[in-house]
CSV table of C-alpha atoms and ligand atoms in Angstrom, one decimal:
chain,number,residue,atom,x,y,z
M,1471,UNK,CA,0.0,0.0,0.0
M,1472,UNK,CA,1.5,3.3,-1.1
M,1473,UNK,CA,1.8,6.1,1.6
M,1474,UNK,CA,0.7,8.5,-1.1
M,1475,UNK,CA,-2.8,7.7,-0.7
M,1476,UNK,CA,-2.7,8.8,3.0
M,1477,UNK,CA,-0.3,11.8,2.2
M,1478,UNK,CA,-2.6,13.3,-0.5
M,1479,UNK,CA,-5.4,13.6,2.1
M,1480,UNK,CA,-3.3,15.8,4.4
M,1481,UNK,CA,-4.2,18.7,2.1
M,1482,UNK,CA,-7.9,18.3,2.9
M,1483,UNK,CA,-9.4,20.9,5.3
M,1484,UNK,CA,-12.9,19.8,5.4
M,1485,UNK,CA,-14.9,16.5,5.4
M,1486,UNK,CA,-14.4,13.2,7.0
M,1487,UNK,CA,-11.2,12.3,5.3
M,1488,UNK,CA,-9.6,15.3,6.9
M,1489,UNK,CA,-9.9,13.5,10.2
M,1490,UNK,CA,-6.7,12.1,11.4
M,1491,UNK,CA,-8.4,8.6,11.9
M,1492,UNK,CA,-10.4,8.5,8.7
M,1493,UNK,CA,-7.5,9.7,6.6
M,1494,UNK,CA,-6.4,6.0,7.2
M,1495,UNK,CA,-9.8,4.5,6.7
M,1496,UNK,CA,-8.4,1.6,4.5
M,1497,UNK,CA,-6.4,0.5,7.6
M,1498,UNK,CA,-8.9,1.5,10.1
M,1499,UNK,CA,-12.5,0.5,9.0
M,1500,UNK,CA,-12.8,0.2,5.1
M,1501,UNK,CA,-16.4,-0.9,5.3
M,1502,UNK,CA,-17.9,1.9,7.0
M,1503,UNK,CA,-19.3,4.5,4.6
M,1504,UNK,CA,-19.4,8.2,5.0
M,1505,UNK,CA,-23.0,8.5,6.0
M,1506,UNK,CA,-22.4,6.2,9.1
M,1507,UNK,CA,-19.5,8.2,10.5
M,1508,UNK,CA,-19.6,10.4,13.6
M,1509,UNK,CA,-16.5,12.5,13.6
M,1510,UNK,CA,-15.3,15.6,15.5
M,1511,UNK,CA,-12.2,15.8,13.2
M,1512,UNK,CA,-10.1,13.9,15.6
M,1513,UNK,CA,-6.4,13.6,15.2
M,1514,UNK,CA,-4.0,15.6,13.2
M,1515,UNK,CA,-2.2,16.3,16.4
M,1516,UNK,CA,1.2,18.1,16.6
M,1517,UNK,CA,4.6,16.3,16.9
M,1518,UNK,CA,6.6,18.6,19.0
M,1519,UNK,CA,10.4,18.7,19.3
M,1520,UNK,CA,11.8,20.4,22.6
M,1521,UNK,CA,15.5,20.4,23.3
M,1522,UNK,CA,14.7,21.1,27.1
M,1523,UNK,CA,12.5,17.9,27.3
M,1524,UNK,CA,15.0,15.9,25.4
M,1525,UNK,CA,17.8,17.1,27.6
M,1526,UNK,CA,16.0,16.1,30.7
M,1527,UNK,CA,15.5,12.5,29.3
M,1528,UNK,CA,19.0,12.4,28.5
M,1529,UNK,CA,18.8,11.9,24.6
M,1530,UNK,CA,18.9,14.1,21.6
M,1531,UNK,CA,16.2,12.6,19.3
M,1532,UNK,CA,13.0,13.0,21.4
M,1533,UNK,CA,9.7,14.0,19.9
M,1534,UNK,CA,6.4,14.4,21.6
M,1535,UNK,CA,3.1,13.5,19.8
M,1536,UNK,CA,0.5,15.5,21.7
M,1537,UNK,CA,-2.7,13.4,21.7
M,1538,UNK,CA,-4.0,15.8,24.3
M,1539,UNK,CA,-4.8,18.1,21.5
M,1540,UNK,CA,-7.7,16.0,20.3
M,1541,UNK,CA,-11.3,17.5,20.4
M,1542,UNK,CA,-12.0,16.3,24.0
M,1543,UNK,CA,-8.4,16.6,25.1
M,1544,UNK,CA,-7.2,12.9,25.0
M,1545,UNK,CA,-6.4,10.2,22.6
M,1546,UNK,CA,-9.6,8.5,23.3
M,1547,UNK,CA,-11.3,10.3,20.5
M,1548,UNK,CA,-9.4,8.3,18.0
M,1549,UNK,CA,-11.1,5.1,19.1
M,1550,UNK,CA,-14.3,6.7,19.9
M,1551,UNK,CA,-15.1,8.0,16.3
M,1552,UNK,CA,-14.9,4.4,15.0
M,1553,UNK,CA,-16.7,2.7,18.0
M,1554,UNK,CA,-19.6,5.1,18.3
M,1555,UNK,CA,-20.1,5.2,14.5
M,1556,UNK,CA,-20.3,1.3,14.6
M,1557,UNK,CA,-22.5,1.3,17.7
M,1558,UNK,CA,-25.0,3.7,16.1
M,1559,UNK,CA,-25.0,1.7,12.8
M,1560,UNK,CA,-25.7,-1.4,14.6
M,1561,UNK,CA,-28.8,0.3,16.2
M,1562,UNK,CA,-27.5,0.6,19.7
M,1563,UNK,CA,-29.8,2.3,22.1
M,1564,UNK,CA,-27.7,2.9,25.1
M,1565,UNK,CA,-23.8,3.3,25.0
M,1566,UNK,CA,-21.8,3.0,28.2
M,1567,UNK,CA,-18.3,2.8,29.6
M,1568,UNK,CA,-16.3,2.5,32.8
M,1569,UNK,CA,-13.7,5.2,32.9
M,1570,UNK,CA,-11.0,6.9,34.9
M,1571,UNK,CA,-12.3,10.0,33.1
M,1572,UNK,CA,-11.0,10.5,29.6
M,1573,UNK,CA,-13.0,7.7,28.1
M,1574,UNK,CA,-16.1,9.0,29.7
M,1575,UNK,CA,-15.5,12.6,28.3
M,1576,UNK,CA,-14.9,11.3,24.9
M,1577,UNK,CA,-17.8,8.9,24.9
M,1578,UNK,CA,-20.0,11.7,26.1
M,1579,UNK,CA,-19.0,14.0,23.3
M,1580,UNK,CA,-19.4,11.6,20.5
M,1581,UNK,CA,-22.8,10.4,21.8
M,1582,UNK,CA,-23.9,14.1,22.0
M,1583,UNK,CA,-22.7,14.6,18.4
M,1584,UNK,CA,-24.6,11.4,17.3
M,1585,UNK,CA,-27.7,12.1,19.4
M,1586,UNK,CA,-27.3,8.9,21.3
M,1587,UNK,CA,-28.0,8.1,24.9
M,1588,UNK,CA,-25.0,7.2,27.1
M,1589,UNK,CA,-24.1,6.4,30.7
M,1590,UNK,CA,-20.5,6.7,32.0
M,1591,UNK,CA,-19.2,5.1,35.4
M,1592,UNK,CA,-16.2,6.7,37.1
M,1593,UNK,CA,-14.6,6.2,40.3
M,1594,UNK,CA,-16.2,8.6,43.0
M,1595,UNK,CA,-12.6,9.0,44.4
M,1596,UNK,CA,-10.1,10.7,42.3
M,1597,UNK,CA,-11.7,11.3,38.9
M,1598,UNK,CA,-10.1,14.4,37.7
M,1599,UNK,CA,-12.4,17.5,37.7
M,1600,UNK,CA,-11.7,18.5,33.9
M,1601,UNK,CA,-12.9,15.0,32.8
M,1602,UNK,CA,-15.9,14.9,35.1
M,1603,UNK,CA,-17.1,18.4,34.1
M,1604,UNK,CA,-16.6,17.3,30.4
M,1605,UNK,CA,-18.8,14.2,30.8
M,1606,UNK,CA,-21.6,16.3,32.4
M,1607,UNK,CA,-21.2,19.1,29.9
M,1608,UNK,CA,-21.7,16.8,27.0
M,1609,UNK,CA,-24.7,15.3,28.6
M,1610,UNK,CA,-23.8,12.0,29.8
M,1611,UNK,CA,-25.6,10.3,32.6
M,1612,UNK,CA,-22.7,10.3,34.9
M,1613,UNK,CA,-22.5,7.6,37.7
M,1614,UNK,CA,-19.8,8.0,40.4
M,1615,UNK,CA,-19.1,4.5,41.7
M,1616,UNK,CA,-17.9,3.8,45.2
M,1617,UNK,CA,-15.0,1.7,44.1
M,1618,UNK,CA,-12.1,1.9,41.6
M,1619,UNK,CA,-12.0,1.7,37.9
M,1620,UNK,CA,-11.6,-2.1,37.9
M,1621,UNK,CA,-14.8,-2.5,39.9
M,1622,UNK,CA,-16.7,-0.1,37.5
M,1623,UNK,CA,-15.4,-2.0,34.4
M,1624,UNK,CA,-16.6,-5.4,36.0
M,1625,UNK,CA,-20.0,-3.9,36.4
M,1626,UNK,CA,-20.5,-2.5,32.9
M,1627,UNK,CA,-19.0,-5.7,31.3
M,1628,UNK,CA,-21.5,-7.9,33.1
M,1629,UNK,CA,-24.4,-5.7,32.1
M,1630,UNK,CA,-23.2,-5.6,28.5
M,1631,UNK,CA,-23.0,-9.4,28.6
M,1632,UNK,CA,-26.7,-9.5,29.8
M,1633,UNK,CA,-27.5,-7.2,26.7
M,1634,UNK,CA,-28.3,-4.2,28.7
M,1635,UNK,CA,-26.0,-1.7,27.0
M,1636,UNK,CA,-23.4,-1.4,24.3
M,1637,UNK,CA,-19.9,-1.4,25.8
M,1638,UNK,CA,-17.5,1.3,24.4
M,1639,UNK,CA,-14.4,0.4,26.7
M,1640,UNK,CA,-11.3,-0.6,24.7
M,1641,UNK,CA,-12.4,-4.2,24.9
M,1642,UNK,CA,-14.6,-3.1,22.0
M,1643,UNK,CA,-12.5,-4.1,19.0
M,1644,UNK,CA,-13.5,-0.8,17.1
M,1645,UNK,CA,-11.9,1.4,19.7
M,1646,UNK,CA,-8.5,-0.5,19.1
M,1647,UNK,CA,-9.0,0.1,15.3
M,1648,UNK,CA,-9.4,3.8,15.7
M,1649,UNK,CA,-6.4,4.1,18.2
M,1650,UNK,CA,-4.1,2.5,15.6
M,1651,UNK,CA,-4.2,5.8,13.8
M,1652,UNK,CA,-2.0,7.3,16.5
M,1653,UNK,CA,0.8,5.1,15.2
M,1654,UNK,CA,-0.1,5.5,11.5
M,1655,UNK,CA,-0.1,9.4,11.9
M,1656,UNK,CA,3.2,9.6,13.7
M,1657,UNK,CA,4.8,7.4,11.1
M,1658,UNK,CA,3.4,9.8,8.6
M,1659,UNK,CA,4.6,12.9,10.6
M,1660,UNK,CA,8.1,11.2,10.2
M,1661,UNK,CA,7.7,10.7,6.5
M,1662,UNK,CA,7.3,7.0,7.2
M,1663,UNK,CA,10.8,6.7,8.8
M,1664,UNK,CA,10.1,4.8,12.0
M,1665,UNK,CA,11.7,6.0,15.2
M,1666,UNK,CA,13.6,3.5,17.4
M,1667,UNK,CA,11.0,3.6,20.3
M,1668,UNK,CA,7.4,4.7,20.9
M,1669,UNK,CA,6.9,5.3,24.6
M,1670,UNK,CA,3.5,5.8,26.2
M,1671,UNK,CA,1.7,5.5,29.6
M,1672,UNK,CA,-0.1,2.2,30.1
M,1673,UNK,CA,-3.2,1.5,32.2
M,1674,UNK,CA,-5.9,-0.7,30.8
M,1675,UNK,CA,-3.5,-1.6,28.0
M,1676,UNK,CA,-5.8,-0.7,25.2
M,1677,UNK,CA,-3.3,1.6,23.6
M,1678,UNK,CA,-0.4,-0.9,23.9
M,1679,UNK,CA,-2.7,-3.5,22.1
M,1680,UNK,CA,-3.6,-1.0,19.4
M,1681,UNK,CA,-0.1,0.1,18.9
M,1682,UNK,CA,1.1,-3.4,18.3
M,1683,UNK,CA,-1.6,-4.1,15.9
M,1684,UNK,CA,-0.9,-0.9,14.0
M,1685,UNK,CA,2.8,-1.8,13.6
M,1686,UNK,CA,2.1,-5.4,12.5
M,1687,UNK,CA,-0.4,-4.0,9.9
M,1688,UNK,CA,2.1,-1.2,8.8
M,1689,UNK,CA,4.7,-3.8,8.2
M,1690,UNK,CA,2.3,-6.1,6.5
M,1691,UNK,CA,1.2,-3.6,3.9
M,1692,UNK,CA,4.7,-2.2,3.4
M,1693,UNK,CA,4.2,1.2,4.8
M,1694,UNK,CA,7.5,0.6,6.9
M,1695,UNK,CA,10.2,-1.8,6.7
M,1696,UNK,CA,11.0,-2.2,10.4
M,1697,UNK,CA,9.0,-1.7,13.6
M,1698,UNK,CA,9.9,0.6,16.4
M,1699,UNK,CA,10.2,-1.0,19.8
M,1700,UNK,CA,7.2,-0.2,22.2
M,1701,UNK,CA,7.8,1.1,25.7
M,1702,UNK,CA,4.9,0.9,28.0
M,1703,UNK,CA,5.2,2.9,31.2
M,1704,UNK,CA,3.2,2.3,34.3
M,1705,UNK,CA,3.0,4.2,37.6
M,1706,UNK,CA,4.9,2.2,40.2
M,1707,UNK,CA,1.7,2.0,42.4
M,1708,UNK,CA,-0.3,0.5,39.6
M,1709,UNK,CA,2.1,-1.6,37.7
M,1710,UNK,CA,0.8,-5.3,37.2
M,1711,UNK,CA,2.0,-5.1,33.6
M,1712,UNK,CA,5.5,-4.1,34.4
M,1713,UNK,CA,5.6,-6.6,37.2
M,1714,UNK,CA,4.5,-9.4,34.7
M,1715,UNK,CA,7.1,-8.2,32.2
M,1716,UNK,CA,9.8,-8.6,34.9
M,1717,UNK,CA,8.6,-12.3,35.4
M,1718,UNK,CA,8.7,-13.0,31.7
M,1719,UNK,CA,5.0,-12.4,31.3
M,1720,UNK,CA,4.1,-15.6,33.3
M,1721,UNK,CA,0.7,-14.3,34.3
M,1722,UNK,CA,-1.0,-11.1,35.3
M,1723,UNK,CA,-1.3,-10.6,39.1
M,1724,UNK,CA,-3.8,-7.8,39.7
M,1725,UNK,CA,-3.0,-5.2,42.3
M,1726,UNK,CA,-4.9,-2.6,44.5
M,1727,UNK,CA,-3.8,0.4,42.4
M,1728,UNK,CA,-2.5,3.7,44.0
M,1729,UNK,CA,-1.0,6.6,42.1
M,1730,UNK,CA,-1.4,10.4,41.6
M,1731,UNK,CA,-1.8,9.8,37.9
M,1732,UNK,CA,-5.5,8.9,38.2
M,1733,UNK,CA,-5.9,8.1,34.5
M,1734,UNK,CA,-3.8,5.0,34.9
M,1735,UNK,CA,-5.0,4.0,38.4
M,1736,UNK,CA,-5.8,0.6,37.2
M,1737,UNK,CA,-5.0,-2.8,38.9
M,1738,UNK,CA,-6.5,-5.5,36.6
M,1739,UNK,CA,-6.0,-4.4,32.9
M,1740,UNK,CA,-8.5,-5.8,30.5
M,1741,UNK,CA,-6.3,-6.0,27.3
M,1742,UNK,CA,-3.3,-7.9,29.0
M,1743,UNK,CA,-3.0,-10.8,26.5
M,1744,UNK,CA,-3.0,-8.5,23.4
M,1745,UNK,CA,-0.5,-6.1,25.1
M,1746,UNK,CA,1.8,-8.9,25.9
M,1747,UNK,CA,1.8,-9.8,22.2
M,1748,UNK,CA,2.5,-6.2,21.3
M,1749,UNK,CA,5.6,-6.0,23.6
M,1750,UNK,CA,6.9,-9.3,22.5
M,1751,UNK,CA,6.4,-8.7,18.7
M,1752,UNK,CA,8.2,-5.5,18.8
M,1753,UNK,CA,11.0,-6.5,21.2
M,1754,UNK,CA,9.5,-3.9,23.6
M,1755,UNK,CA,9.8,-3.1,27.2
M,1756,UNK,CA,7.6,-2.3,30.3
M,1757,UNK,CA,8.8,-0.1,33.0
M,1758,UNK,CA,7.3,1.4,36.2
M,1759,UNK,CA,8.1,5.0,37.4
M,1760,UNK,CA,7.5,6.4,40.9
M,1761,UNK,CA,4.9,9.2,41.1
M,1762,UNK,CA,7.7,11.6,42.1
M,1763,UNK,CA,9.4,11.0,38.8
M,1764,UNK,CA,6.3,11.3,36.6
M,1765,UNK,CA,5.5,14.6,38.3
M,1766,UNK,CA,8.9,15.9,37.7
M,1767,UNK,CA,8.6,14.8,34.0
M,1768,UNK,CA,5.2,16.6,33.9
M,1769,UNK,CA,6.7,19.8,35.2
M,1770,UNK,CA,9.4,19.7,32.5
M,1771,UNK,CA,6.8,19.1,29.8
M,1772,UNK,CA,4.7,21.8,31.2
M,1773,UNK,CA,7.5,24.3,31.4
M,1774,UNK,CA,8.3,23.6,27.8
M,1775,UNK,CA,5.0,25.2,27.0
M,1776,UNK,CA,3.6,22.0,25.9
M,1777,UNK,CA,1.8,20.7,29.0
M,1778,UNK,CA,0.1,17.4,29.7
M,1779,UNK,CA,-1.9,15.6,32.4
M,1780,UNK,CA,0.1,13.5,35.0
M,1781,UNK,CA,-0.4,10.1,33.4
M,1782,UNK,CA,0.9,11.3,30.1
M,1783,UNK,CA,4.2,12.4,31.6
M,1784,UNK,CA,4.8,8.9,32.8
M,1785,UNK,CA,6.0,8.2,29.2
M,1786,UNK,CA,8.8,10.6,29.4
M,1787,UNK,CA,9.9,9.6,32.9
M,1788,UNK,CA,10.1,6.0,31.6
M,1789,UNK,CA,12.3,7.1,28.7
M,1790,UNK,CA,14.6,8.8,31.2
M,1791,UNK,CA,14.7,5.6,33.4
M,1792,UNK,CA,15.7,3.4,30.4
M,1793,UNK,CA,18.3,5.9,29.2
M,1794,UNK,CA,19.8,5.8,32.7
M,1795,UNK,CA,19.9,2.0,32.6
M,1796,UNK,CA,21.4,2.1,29.0
M,1797,UNK,CA,18.3,0.3,27.6
M,1798,UNK,CA,17.5,3.3,25.4
M,1799,UNK,CA,20.7,4.6,23.7
M,1800,UNK,CA,21.4,8.2,23.7
M,1801,UNK,CA,21.6,8.2,19.9
M,1802,UNK,CA,18.2,6.6,19.4
M,1803,UNK,CA,15.1,8.4,18.2
M,1804,UNK,CA,12.2,8.3,20.6
M,1805,UNK,CA,8.5,9.4,20.2
M,1806,UNK,CA,6.7,9.9,23.5
M,1807,UNK,CA,2.9,9.8,23.2
M,1808,UNK,CA,1.3,12.5,25.4
M,1809,UNK,CA,-2.2,11.1,26.0
M,1810,UNK,CA,-4.0,13.9,27.8
M,1811,UNK,CA,-4.3,17.7,28.0
M,1812,UNK,CA,-2.8,19.8,30.8
M,1813,UNK,CA,-6.3,21.1,31.8
M,1814,UNK,CA,-7.7,17.7,32.4
M,1815,UNK,CA,-6.4,17.5,35.9
M,1816,UNK,CA,-5.9,21.1,37.3
M,1817,UNK,CA,-6.1,20.0,40.9
M,1818,UNK,CA,-3.0,18.0,40.6
M,1819,UNK,CA,-1.1,20.7,38.8
M,1820,UNK,CA,-2.2,23.3,41.6
M,1821,UNK,CA,-1.2,20.9,44.3
M,1822,UNK,CA,2.2,20.3,42.8
M,1823,UNK,CA,2.8,24.1,42.3
M,1824,UNK,CA,1.8,24.7,45.8
M,1825,UNK,CA,4.3,22.2,46.9
M,1826,UNK,CA,1.5,19.9,48.4
M,1827,UNK,CA,2.6,16.7,46.5
M,1828,UNK,CA,5.6,14.4,46.7
M,1829,UNK,CA,7.9,16.6,48.8
M,1830,UNK,CA,10.9,14.4,47.6
M,1831,UNK,CA,10.4,15.3,44.1
M,1832,UNK,CA,12.1,18.3,42.8
M,1833,UNK,CA,11.9,20.2,39.5
M,1834,UNK,CA,10.4,23.4,38.1
M,1835,UNK,CA,7.7,24.9,40.3
M,1836,UNK,CA,6.6,28.5,40.7
M,1837,UNK,CA,3.4,28.3,43.0
M,1838,UNK,CA,0.6,30.8,42.8
M,1839,UNK,CA,1.4,34.1,44.8
M,1840,UNK,CA,-1.2,36.4,46.3
M,1841,UNK,CA,-0.7,40.0,46.0
M,1842,UNK,CA,-2.6,43.2,47.1
M,1843,UNK,CA,-4.4,45.1,44.3
M,1844,UNK,CA,-1.7,47.9,44.3
M,1845,UNK,CA,0.9,49.0,41.8
M,1846,UNK,CA,3.5,48.7,44.4
M,1847,UNK,CA,2.7,45.2,45.1
M,1848,UNK,CA,2.9,44.4,41.3
M,1849,UNK,CA,6.2,46.0,40.9
M,1850,UNK,CA,7.7,44.1,43.9
M,1851,UNK,CA,6.4,40.9,42.3
M,1852,UNK,CA,7.9,41.8,38.8
M,1853,UNK,CA,11.2,42.6,40.4
M,1854,UNK,CA,11.2,39.2,42.0
M,1855,UNK,CA,10.2,37.5,38.8
M,1856,UNK,CA,13.2,39.2,37.0
M,1857,UNK,CA,15.5,38.2,39.7
M,1858,UNK,CA,14.5,34.6,39.7
M,1859,UNK,CA,14.9,33.2,36.3
M,1860,UNK,CA,13.6,29.7,35.6
M,1861,UNK,CA,15.5,26.9,37.3
M,1862,UNK,CA,17.1,24.5,34.9
M,1863,UNK,CA,14.8,21.7,33.9
M,1864,UNK,CA,14.7,19.4,36.9
M,1865,UNK,CA,16.7,16.9,38.8
M,1866,UNK,CA,18.6,15.9,35.8
M,1867,UNK,CA,19.7,18.8,33.9
M,1868,UNK,CA,23.1,18.3,35.4
M,1869,UNK,CA,23.4,14.6,35.7
M,1870,UNK,CA,21.7,13.4,32.6
M,1871,UNK,CA,23.5,15.0,29.7
K,2931,F0G,N1,-3.2,8.2,29.6
K,2931,F0G,C1,-4.4,8.8,29.7
K,2931,F0G,C2,-4.4,10.2,29.8
K,2931,F0G,C3,-5.5,7.9,29.9
K,2931,F0G,O1,-6.6,8.5,30.2
K,2931,F0G,C4,-5.3,6.5,29.9
K,2931,F0G,C5,-6.4,5.6,30.0
K,2931,F0G,C6,-4.1,6.0,29.5
K,2931,F0G,C7,-3.0,6.9,29.5
K,2931,F0G,C8,-3.9,4.5,29.5
K,2931,F0G,O2,-4.3,4.0,28.3
K,2931,F0G,O3,-5.8,2.3,29.3
K,2931,F0G,O4,-5.1,2.3,26.9
K,2931,F0G,O5,-3.5,1.7,28.7
K,2931,F0G,N2,-7.6,6.0,30.4
K,2931,F0G,C9,-8.8,5.2,30.5
K,2931,F0G,C10,-10.0,6.1,30.8
K,2931,F0G,C11,-8.7,4.0,31.4
K,2931,F0G,O6,-11.0,5.4,31.3
K,2931,F0G,O7,-10.1,7.2,30.3
K,2931,F0G,P1,-4.7,2.5,28.3
């Protein structure tokens, strides 16, 4: 298959083929016709190059694919355009998902656009306020479950099996088909020259499964000649996949998840078998990073003017950990997928800036300051701002490079 087909569509400004998912329709869902498609023009996200971020990771060739710049602020929109289109065409009456927040926001938006009813279940404790407010704004029936994500997913899966609803979690195969487009698009951004690694945060493992499938297919149809290695990064307090990797993928042992990165606070990931296949088939790696390190990575990404939610920054912290171990070489090219927007979880950003989180973590932090509404007070603050230039980016600026 010639990349030209997909490259020609880059010039389109309107219509469904201008979507960064449907641009790859032949590889995503060739059978669905235009009339059936529910799209919010997802995809076409930027691939950023920041020397400050690369320096912190300890390598030169680091790029950031910002999936937080999708219509609802996360990569979930890529899968949702396909899965909601399919659900509508099959006549589904009620669409539902369990979610740590982003899937809920995305499903709510696509259902609103398609005029379909939807119910979202999210943990009562810890669902980020940006995500919750989105689900409500787009009109989803929003149920806060007294339990974690894993409990909520068990509930909706059981109900879906009884035929009570259409399940839109990433166990829905059409979600995976859409999420493959993250990989197709980043390969296209690079002129179909694959990087050495693709790093991404891992929770329920839908993305890991999707990336593995995308790379297998890109190889099969001849879009690329070699596959990058996948690097899945988990938060240390919610890392059953990383633990299984360390044991040679013997079996998944669910954990009681705990991490500041609420998006990936998941202890019993649903797509484990497909994710194992993705890591194995690309010679990939799974690593866990401490909350302090992913928060530091977030501060570095934020200070570069790029910004992301805490879970997304785990990818960068994982790259840095592997560079320190010598598993990622300094000369290798790495693309980090930033999965969610900086505005998704403002509470965590504020808590970090106020110094209320992870006292052992260091890194750029300014903290909000209160001033009187006087010119004098403003002038004093301006003088302090001039005298205090930004600190170098993080713990590593010295040690890494
Ligand atoms: N990053 C963000 C911002 C997420 O919201 C998620 C998952 C992930 C990474 C992990 O992706 O589950 O495919 O391994 N969020 C889901 C949700 C669980 O409900 O929004 P994964």
